[in-house]
DNA sequence: ACTCTAACTTGCCATTGACAAGATGGCCCC
DNA sequence: GGGGCCATCTTGTCAATGGCAAGTTAGAGT
């Protein structure tokens, strides 16, 4: 993970990633500008290139971080399938910027080995979570479960859901997932 | 819908929208450039501004068109709930560019009256489709149905699904939706 | 102390979105 | 049939961006 010790800036790589998350969380991925991130970090406009190569490189790092955060969230949800689904939604809402990048492969290098590894790790957790519950071939159940939580999270984040769903995404998600796995 | 008769270009507005769909379908929404669209249409770089104001204006028109196409697709699916869900996925896959823009409100003016109207129309069709089938309060069922088809479509379009799901998104979607409404 | 290299800066260029001001051409109405 | 009118499109310009090249700095190892 390119662990960098303290250098000129302190930890520019991390600062840039954090700033990117902040910008995207409030203005969406389209508003992201490397030069703006550099300004926020107090460095020159070309400094980001040294750590990430280009914009896609920065987003690749963000995606990898995102898949790791997702795996962490899923692990923390325990053994219950419903809880795992709720955790997926919770991750998407809480780490909206990461989530949006992760599933937009045109923005980053999806074949990056680090990203691929993290993605596989998170995918394993999802599938074992489903297999633990349902006796049948996990294929359909896993796909249905993934679809329903991913869809709910995406719709919630895009603001497409009507207000009567309520203010708490995780509570609403629990209800919805329970409809699939009663 | 601002029906324009033949003028200098022929129908620049339509040509620009078509070109935008083409570009986004193969390179994603981030690759969209007004100047590139103008070049493809054979007009000057400032011509698009006259029809759409700015980039968000063009995407607003695209989103409105998308919601209308979605409504059309849902209407064409008939009365069956499963068919309606499959049609949703079919629309998302077939009109990928429209679909991506529609659910990315940071890219366009979601409060545009024309968009809002088209969105409402499509939403009605979705909800009545669900209410027709399930006796219970349609809230949970409708949300679950929307989530599962939207999630499947999004995952399919982002290339996140494993190959064993097969090559036909609509067939796979039918299986998944049937899992929710046996 | 000296070097060597990672981390950063300065400077540059092509592209883009947006705006302003002007040119063009078809259509209406007398 | 001709003159005005307005939507349509063009030319020109500006600030911002991404990316590249070449130079500078600082800190770590020996």
Coordinates of C-alpha atoms (C1' of nucleotides) in Angstrom, one line a residue:
Chain A
X1 CA 0.0 0.0 0.0
X2 CA 2.9 2.3 -0.5
X3 CA 3.3 3.2 3.1
X4 CA 4.9 6.6 3.1
X5 CA 6.7 8.0 6.1
X6 CA 6.7 11.7 6.9
X7 CA 8.1 13.8 4.1
X8 CA 7.8 17.4 2.9
X9 CA 4.1 17.7 3.3
X10 CA 3.6 15.2 6.0
X11 CA 1.4 12.8 4.2
X12 CA 0.3 14.3 0.9
X13 CA -1.0 11.1 -0.5
X14 CA -3.5 10.6 2.3
X15 CA -4.3 14.3 2.4
X16 CA -5.2 14.2 -1.3
X17 CA -7.4 11.2 -0.9
X18 CA -9.2 12.7 2.0
X19 CA -9.7 15.9 0.2
X20 CA -11.0 14.0 -2.8
X21 CA -13.5 12.2 -0.6
X22 CA -14.6 15.5 0.9
X23 CA -15.1 17.2 -2.5
X24 CA -17.0 14.3 -4.0
X25 CA -19.2 13.8 -1.0
X26 CA -20.6 17.2 -1.4
X27 CA -20.4 17.9 -5.1
X28 CA -20.2 14.5 -6.9
X29 CA -17.3 13.0 -8.8
X30 CA -17.7 15.3 -11.7
X31 CA -16.6 18.2 -9.6
X32 CA -13.2 16.7 -8.8
X33 CA -10.2 18.6 -9.9
X34 CA -6.6 17.6 -9.2
X35 CA -5.6 21.2 -9.0
X36 CA -8.3 22.0 -6.5
X37 CA -7.1 19.1 -4.4
X38 CA -3.6 20.4 -4.6
X39 CA -4.7 23.8 -3.5
X40 CA -6.6 22.3 -0.5
X41 CA -3.5 20.5 0.5
X42 CA -1.3 23.6 0.1
X43 CA 1.0 22.1 -2.6
X44 CA 1.7 22.9 -6.2
X45 CA -0.6 21.8 -9.0
X46 CA 1.7 19.1 -10.2
X47 CA 2.3 17.4 -6.8
X48 CA -0.6 15.0 -7.1
X49 CA 0.8 13.6 -10.3
X50 CA 3.8 12.3 -8.4
X51 CA 1.8 10.1 -6.2
X52 CA -0.9 9.0 -8.5
X53 CA 0.3 9.6 -12.0
X54 CA -2.9 11.0 -13.2
X55 CA -6.5 11.5 -12.2
X56 CA -7.4 7.9 -13.0
X57 CA -4.6 6.9 -10.7
X58 CA -6.0 8.8 -7.8
X59 CA -9.4 7.3 -8.4
X60 CA -7.9 3.9 -8.6
X61 CA -6.3 4.4 -5.2
X62 CA -9.7 5.6 -3.9
X63 CA -11.5 2.6 -5.3
X64 CA -9.0 0.2 -3.7
X65 CA -9.4 2.0 -0.4
X66 CA -13.2 1.7 -0.9
X67 CA -13.2 -2.0 -1.4
X68 CA -11.1 -2.4 1.7
X69 CA -13.5 -0.3 3.7
X70 CA -16.4 -2.3 2.4
X71 CA -14.8 -5.6 3.4
X72 CA -14.2 -4.1 6.8
X73 CA -17.8 -3.0 7.1
X74 CA -19.0 -6.5 6.0
X75 CA -16.8 -8.3 8.4
X76 CA -18.0 -6.0 11.2
X77 CA -21.6 -7.0 10.5
X78 CA -21.3 -10.4 11.9
X79 CA -22.8 -13.6 10.6
X80 CA -26.3 -12.6 9.9
X81 CA -27.3 -12.2 6.2
X82 CA -29.7 -9.3 6.9
X83 CA -27.1 -7.5 9.0
X84 CA -24.6 -8.0 6.2
X85 CA -27.0 -6.4 3.7
X86 CA -27.7 -3.5 6.0
X87 CA -23.9 -3.0 6.5
X88 CA -23.6 -2.9 2.7
X89 CA -26.1 -0.1 2.5
X90 CA -24.6 1.6 5.5
X91 CA -21.2 1.6 3.8
X92 CA -22.6 3.0 0.6
X93 CA -24.3 5.9 2.5
X94 CA -21.5 6.6 4.9
X95 CA -18.7 6.3 2.3
X96 CA -20.7 7.7 -0.6
X97 CA -17.7 9.0 -2.5
X98 CA -15.8 5.7 -2.4
X99 CA -19.0 3.8 -3.3
X100 CA -19.6 5.9 -6.3
X101 CA -16.1 5.5 -7.7
X102 CA -15.9 1.8 -7.0
X103 CA -18.8 1.0 -9.4
X104 CA -17.8 3.4 -12.1
X105 CA -15.0 1.6 -13.8
X106 CA -14.7 4.1 -16.6
X107 CA -13.2 6.5 -14.0
X108 CA -10.3 4.4 -12.9
X109 CA -8.2 1.4 -13.8
X110 CA -10.4 -1.4 -12.7
X111 CA -7.7 -4.0 -13.7
X112 CA -5.2 -2.5 -11.2
X113 CA -4.0 -5.5 -9.2
X114 CA -4.5 -3.8 -5.8
X115 CA -8.1 -2.9 -6.7
X116 CA -8.8 -6.4 -8.0
X117 CA -7.5 -8.0 -4.9
X118 CA -9.6 -5.8 -2.6
X119 CA -12.6 -6.3 -4.7
X120 CA -12.2 -10.0 -4.6
X121 CA -11.9 -9.9 -0.8
X122 CA -15.1 -7.9 -0.4
X123 CA -16.9 -10.2 -2.9
X124 CA -15.9 -13.3 -0.9
X125 CA -17.5 -11.8 2.2
X126 CA -20.7 -11.0 0.4
X127 CA -21.0 -14.5 -1.1
X128 CA -20.2 -16.4 2.1
X129 CA -22.7 -14.2 3.9
X130 CA -25.4 -15.4 1.6
X131 CA -24.3 -19.0 1.4
X132 CA -24.4 -19.2 5.2
X133 CA -28.1 -18.6 5.2
X134 CA -29.7 -20.3 2.2
X135 CA -29.4 -24.0 1.6
X136 CA -29.9 -23.8 -2.2
X137 CA -27.3 -23.0 -4.8
X138 CA -26.2 -19.6 -3.7
X139 CA -26.1 -18.2 -7.2
X140 CA -29.6 -16.8 -7.5
X141 CA -29.9 -15.9 -3.8
X142 CA -26.5 -14.1 -3.9
X143 CA -27.3 -12.2 -7.0
X144 CA -30.7 -11.2 -5.7
X145 CA -29.2 -10.1 -2.4
X146 CA -26.5 -8.2 -4.0
X147 CA -28.9 -6.6 -6.5
X148 CA -31.4 -5.5 -3.8
X149 CA -28.9 -3.9 -1.5
X150 CA -26.9 -2.3 -4.3
X151 CA -30.0 -1.0 -5.9
X152 CA -31.4 0.4 -2.6
X153 CA -28.1 2.0 -1.8
X154 CA -27.7 3.5 -5.3
X155 CA -31.3 4.9 -5.3
X156 CA -30.8 6.3 -1.8
X157 CA -27.6 8.0 -2.7
X158 CA -29.0 9.5 -5.9
X159 CA -31.9 11.0 -4.0
X160 CA -34.4 9.1 -6.2
X161 CA -36.4 7.6 -3.3
X162 CA -39.6 9.3 -2.2
X163 CA -39.5 10.9 1.3
X164 CA -42.0 8.4 2.8
X165 CA -39.1 5.9 2.9
X166 CA -38.0 7.8 5.9
X167 CA -34.8 9.4 7.1
X168 CA -32.9 6.3 8.1
X169 CA -31.4 4.3 5.2
X170 CA -30.3 1.4 7.2
X171 CA -33.7 0.9 8.8
X172 CA -35.4 1.1 5.5
X173 CA -32.9 -1.3 4.0
X174 CA -33.5 -3.8 6.7
X175 CA -37.2 -3.9 5.9
X176 CA -36.5 -4.3 2.2
X177 CA -34.0 -7.1 2.6
X178 CA -36.3 -8.9 5.0
X179 CA -38.8 -8.9 2.2
X180 CA -36.3 -11.0 0.2
X181 CA -35.2 -13.3 3.1
X182 CA -38.2 -13.5 5.4
Chain B
X1 CA -40.7 19.3 -26.4
X2 CA -39.4 22.2 -28.5
X3 CA -40.2 20.6 -31.8
X4 CA -37.8 22.3 -34.2
X5 CA -38.4 22.4 -37.9
X6 CA -35.6 22.1 -40.4
X7 CA -33.0 24.9 -40.1
X8 CA -29.4 25.4 -41.0
X9 CA -28.1 22.1 -39.8
X10 CA -31.2 20.1 -40.2
X11 CA -31.9 19.2 -36.6
X12 CA -28.9 20.1 -34.6
X13 CA -30.6 19.5 -31.2
X14 CA -31.4 15.9 -32.1
X15 CA -28.0 15.4 -33.7
X16 CA -26.2 16.6 -30.5
X17 CA -28.3 14.4 -28.3
X18 CA -27.7 11.4 -30.5
X19 CA -24.0 12.0 -30.6
X20 CA -23.9 12.4 -26.8
X21 CA -25.6 9.1 -26.4
X22 CA -23.1 7.5 -28.7
X23 CA -20.1 8.9 -27.0
X24 CA -21.3 8.0 -23.5
X25 CA -22.3 4.5 -24.5
X26 CA -18.8 3.7 -25.4
X27 CA -16.7 5.9 -23.2
X28 CA -18.9 6.8 -20.2
X29 CA -20.3 10.2 -19.2
X30 CA -16.9 11.6 -18.1
X31 CA -15.7 11.5 -21.7
X32 CA -18.4 13.9 -22.8
X33 CA -17.3 17.2 -24.4
X34 CA -19.6 19.7 -25.9
X35 CA -16.9 20.7 -28.4
X36 CA -16.5 17.1 -29.5
X37 CA -20.2 16.8 -30.0
X38 CA -20.1 20.0 -32.0
X39 CA -17.3 18.6 -34.2
X40 CA -19.2 15.4 -34.8
X41 CA -22.2 17.4 -35.9
X42 CA -20.1 19.6 -38.1
X43 CA -20.9 22.8 -36.4
X44 CA -18.9 25.4 -34.5
X45 CA -17.9 24.9 -30.9
X46 CA -20.5 27.3 -29.6
X47 CA -23.5 26.0 -31.4
X48 CA -24.6 23.6 -28.6
X49 CA -24.9 26.4 -26.2
X50 CA -27.7 27.9 -28.2
X51 CA -29.8 24.8 -27.8
X52 CA -28.9 23.7 -24.3
X53 CA -27.4 26.7 -22.6
X54 CA -24.6 24.7 -21.1
X55 CA -23.5 21.1 -20.5
X56 CA -25.9 20.5 -17.7
X57 CA -28.7 21.7 -20.0
X58 CA -27.8 19.1 -22.6
X59 CA -27.7 16.4 -19.9
X60 CA -31.1 17.7 -18.6
X61 CA -32.6 17.1 -22.0
X62 CA -31.0 13.7 -22.1
X63 CA -32.4 12.8 -18.8
X64 CA -35.9 13.9 -19.8
X65 CA -35.7 11.9 -22.9
X66 CA -34.5 8.9 -20.8
X67 CA -37.4 9.0 -18.4
X68 CA -39.8 9.1 -21.4
X69 CA -38.1 6.2 -23.0
X70 CA -38.3 4.3 -19.7
X71 CA -42.0 5.0 -19.4
X72 CA -42.4 3.8 -22.9
X73 CA -40.5 0.6 -22.2
X74 CA -42.5 -0.1 -19.1
X75 CA -45.8 0.5 -20.9
X76 CA -44.7 -1.9 -23.6
X77 CA -44.1 -4.6 -21.0
X78 CA -47.7 -5.3 -20.3
X79 CA -49.4 -6.0 -17.0
X80 CA -47.1 -8.6 -15.5
X81 CA -44.9 -7.5 -12.7
X82 CA -42.0 -9.7 -13.6
X83 CA -42.2 -8.5 -17.2
X84 CA -42.2 -4.9 -16.0
X85 CA -39.0 -5.6 -14.0
X86 CA -37.3 -7.3 -16.9
X87 CA -38.3 -4.3 -19.1
X88 CA -36.6 -2.0 -16.6
X89 CA -33.4 -3.9 -16.9
X90 CA -33.8 -4.1 -20.6
X91 CA -34.1 -0.3 -20.8
X92 CA -31.1 0.2 -18.6
X93 CA -28.9 -2.1 -20.7
X94 CA -30.2 -0.9 -24.1
X95 CA -30.2 2.8 -23.2
X96 CA -27.2 2.8 -21.0
X97 CA -26.2 6.4 -21.5
X98 CA -29.7 7.7 -20.7
X99 CA -29.9 5.4 -17.6
X100 CA -26.6 6.6 -16.2
X101 CA -27.4 10.2 -16.5
X102 CA -31.0 9.9 -15.1
X103 CA -29.7 8.6 -11.8
X104 CA -26.8 11.0 -11.5
X105 CA -28.6 14.2 -10.4
X106 CA -25.3 16.1 -9.9
X107 CA -24.8 16.1 -13.7
X108 CA -28.0 17.8 -14.6
X109 CA -30.9 20.0 -13.3
X110 CA -33.0 17.4 -11.7
X111 CA -35.6 20.1 -10.8
X112 CA -36.2 20.9 -14.4
X113 CA -40.0 20.8 -14.9
X114 CA -39.8 18.6 -18.0
X115 CA -37.6 16.1 -16.3
X116 CA -39.7 16.1 -13.2
X117 CA -42.8 15.4 -15.2
X118 CA -41.3 12.6 -17.2
X119 CA -39.8 11.1 -14.0
X120 CA -43.2 11.2 -12.3
X121 CA -44.8 9.4 -15.3
X122 CA -42.3 6.6 -15.2
X123 CA -42.6 6.3 -11.5
X124 CA -46.3 5.9 -11.7
X125 CA -45.9 3.0 -14.1
X126 CA -43.5 1.3 -11.8
X127 CA -45.7 1.6 -8.8
X128 CA -48.9 0.6 -10.4
X129 CA -47.0 -2.4 -11.9
X130 CA -46.2 -3.5 -8.4
X131 CA -49.6 -2.7 -6.8
X132 CA -51.3 -4.7 -9.5
X133 CA -49.6 -7.9 -8.2
X134 CA -49.3 -7.7 -4.4
X135 CA -52.2 -7.4 -2.1
X136 CA -50.3 -5.8 0.8
X137 CA -49.4 -2.2 1.2
X138 CA -47.3 -1.7 -1.9
X139 CA -44.7 0.3 -0.1
X140 CA -42.3 -2.4 0.8
X141 CA -42.9 -4.5 -2.2
X142 CA -42.5 -1.6 -4.5
X143 CA -39.3 -0.5 -2.9
X144 CA -37.9 -4.0 -2.9
X145 CA -38.9 -4.5 -6.6
X146 CA -37.4 -1.2 -7.6
X147 CA -34.2 -1.8 -5.7
X148 CA -33.7 -5.3 -7.1
X149 CA -34.1 -4.3 -10.7
X150 CA -32.2 -1.1 -10.3
X151 CA -29.4 -2.8 -8.5
X152 CA -29.2 -5.6 -11.1
X153 CA -29.2 -3.2 -13.9
X154 CA -26.5 -1.0 -12.3
X155 CA -24.3 -3.9 -11.5
X156 CA -24.7 -5.3 -15.0
X157 CA -23.8 -2.0 -16.6
X158 CA -20.8 -1.4 -14.4
X159 CA -19.4 -4.8 -15.4
X160 CA -19.3 -5.9 -11.8
X161 CA -21.2 -9.1 -12.2
X162 CA -19.2 -12.4 -12.6
X163 CA -19.3 -14.1 -16.0
X164 CA -21.3 -17.0 -14.8
X165 CA -24.4 -14.8 -14.7
X166 CA -24.5 -15.4 -18.4
X167 CA -24.6 -13.2 -21.5
X168 CA -28.3 -12.3 -21.4
X169 CA -29.1 -9.6 -18.8
X170 CA -32.9 -9.9 -19.3
X171 CA -32.9 -13.7 -18.8
X172 CA -30.8 -13.3 -15.6
X173 CA -32.9 -10.5 -14.4
X174 CA -36.1 -12.6 -14.8
X175 CA -34.6 -15.3 -12.6
X176 CA -33.6 -12.8 -10.0
X177 CA -36.9 -11.0 -9.9
X178 CA -38.7 -14.3 -9.7
X179 CA -36.8 -15.0 -6.5
X180 CA -38.5 -11.9 -5.0
X181 CA -41.9 -12.6 -6.4
X182 CA -42.2 -16.3 -6.7
Chain C
dA1 C1' 30.2 15.5 4.8
dC2 C1' 28.6 13.6 0.3
dT3 C1' 25.6 11.6 -2.7
dC4 C1' 21.4 10.0 -4.3
dT5 C1' 16.8 9.7 -4.8
dA6 C1' 12.0 10.6 -3.5
dA7 C1' 9.1 14.6 -3.1
dC8 C1' 7.8 18.7 -4.8
dT9 C1' 7.9 23.2 -7.9
dT10 C1' 7.8 26.1 -12.0
dG11 C1' 6.6 26.5 -16.5
dC12 C1' 4.4 25.2 -20.5
dC13 C1' 0.7 23.4 -23.9
dA14 C1' -3.6 21.6 -25.7
dT15 C1' -8.4 21.1 -24.5
dT16 C1' -12.5 22.5 -22.4
dG17 C1' -16.7 25.2 -20.8
dA18 C1' -18.6 29.5 -20.9
dC19 C1' -19.5 34.1 -22.5
dA20 C1' -19.9 38.1 -25.9
dA21 C1' -20.5 40.0 -30.2
dG22 C1' -21.2 39.5 -34.9
dA23 C1' -22.9 37.1 -39.3
dT24 C1' -26.4 34.5 -41.9
dG25 C1' -30.5 33.0 -43.6
dG26 C1' -35.2 31.7 -43.8
dC27 C1' -40.0 33.4 -42.8
dC28 C1' -43.7 36.7 -42.1
dC29 C1' -46.3 40.5 -43.3
dC30 C1' -47.5 44.3 -45.8
Chain D
dG1 C1' -41.5 41.2 -53.8
dG2 C1' -39.0 43.3 -50.6
dG3 C1' -37.8 44.7 -46.0
dG4 C1' -37.4 43.7 -41.4
dC5 C1' -37.0 40.2 -37.7
dC6 C1' -35.4 36.6 -35.1
dA7 C1' -33.8 32.0 -34.4
dT8 C1' -29.6 29.8 -35.7
dC9 C1' -25.0 29.5 -36.0
dT10 C1' -19.9 31.6 -36.1
dT11 C1' -15.7 33.8 -34.5
dG12 C1' -13.1 35.3 -30.8
dT13 C1' -11.7 35.3 -26.2
dC14 C1' -10.8 34.0 -21.2
dA15 C1' -10.1 31.3 -17.1
dA16 C1' -9.5 26.6 -15.6
dT17 C1' -8.0 22.0 -16.1
dG18 C1' -5.0 17.7 -17.1
dG19 C1' -0.8 16.3 -18.2
dC20 C1' 4.1 16.6 -19.5
dA21 C1' 9.1 18.3 -19.0
dA22 C1' 12.7 20.1 -16.6
dG23 C1' 14.5 21.9 -12.5
dT24 C1' 14.8 22.2 -7.2
dT25 C1' 14.8 20.7 -2.4
dA26 C1' 15.3 17.9 1.5
dG27 C1' 16.2 14.0 4.0
dA28 C1' 18.1 9.3 4.5
dG29 C1' 22.0 6.2 4.1
dT30 C1' 26.8 5.5 4.1

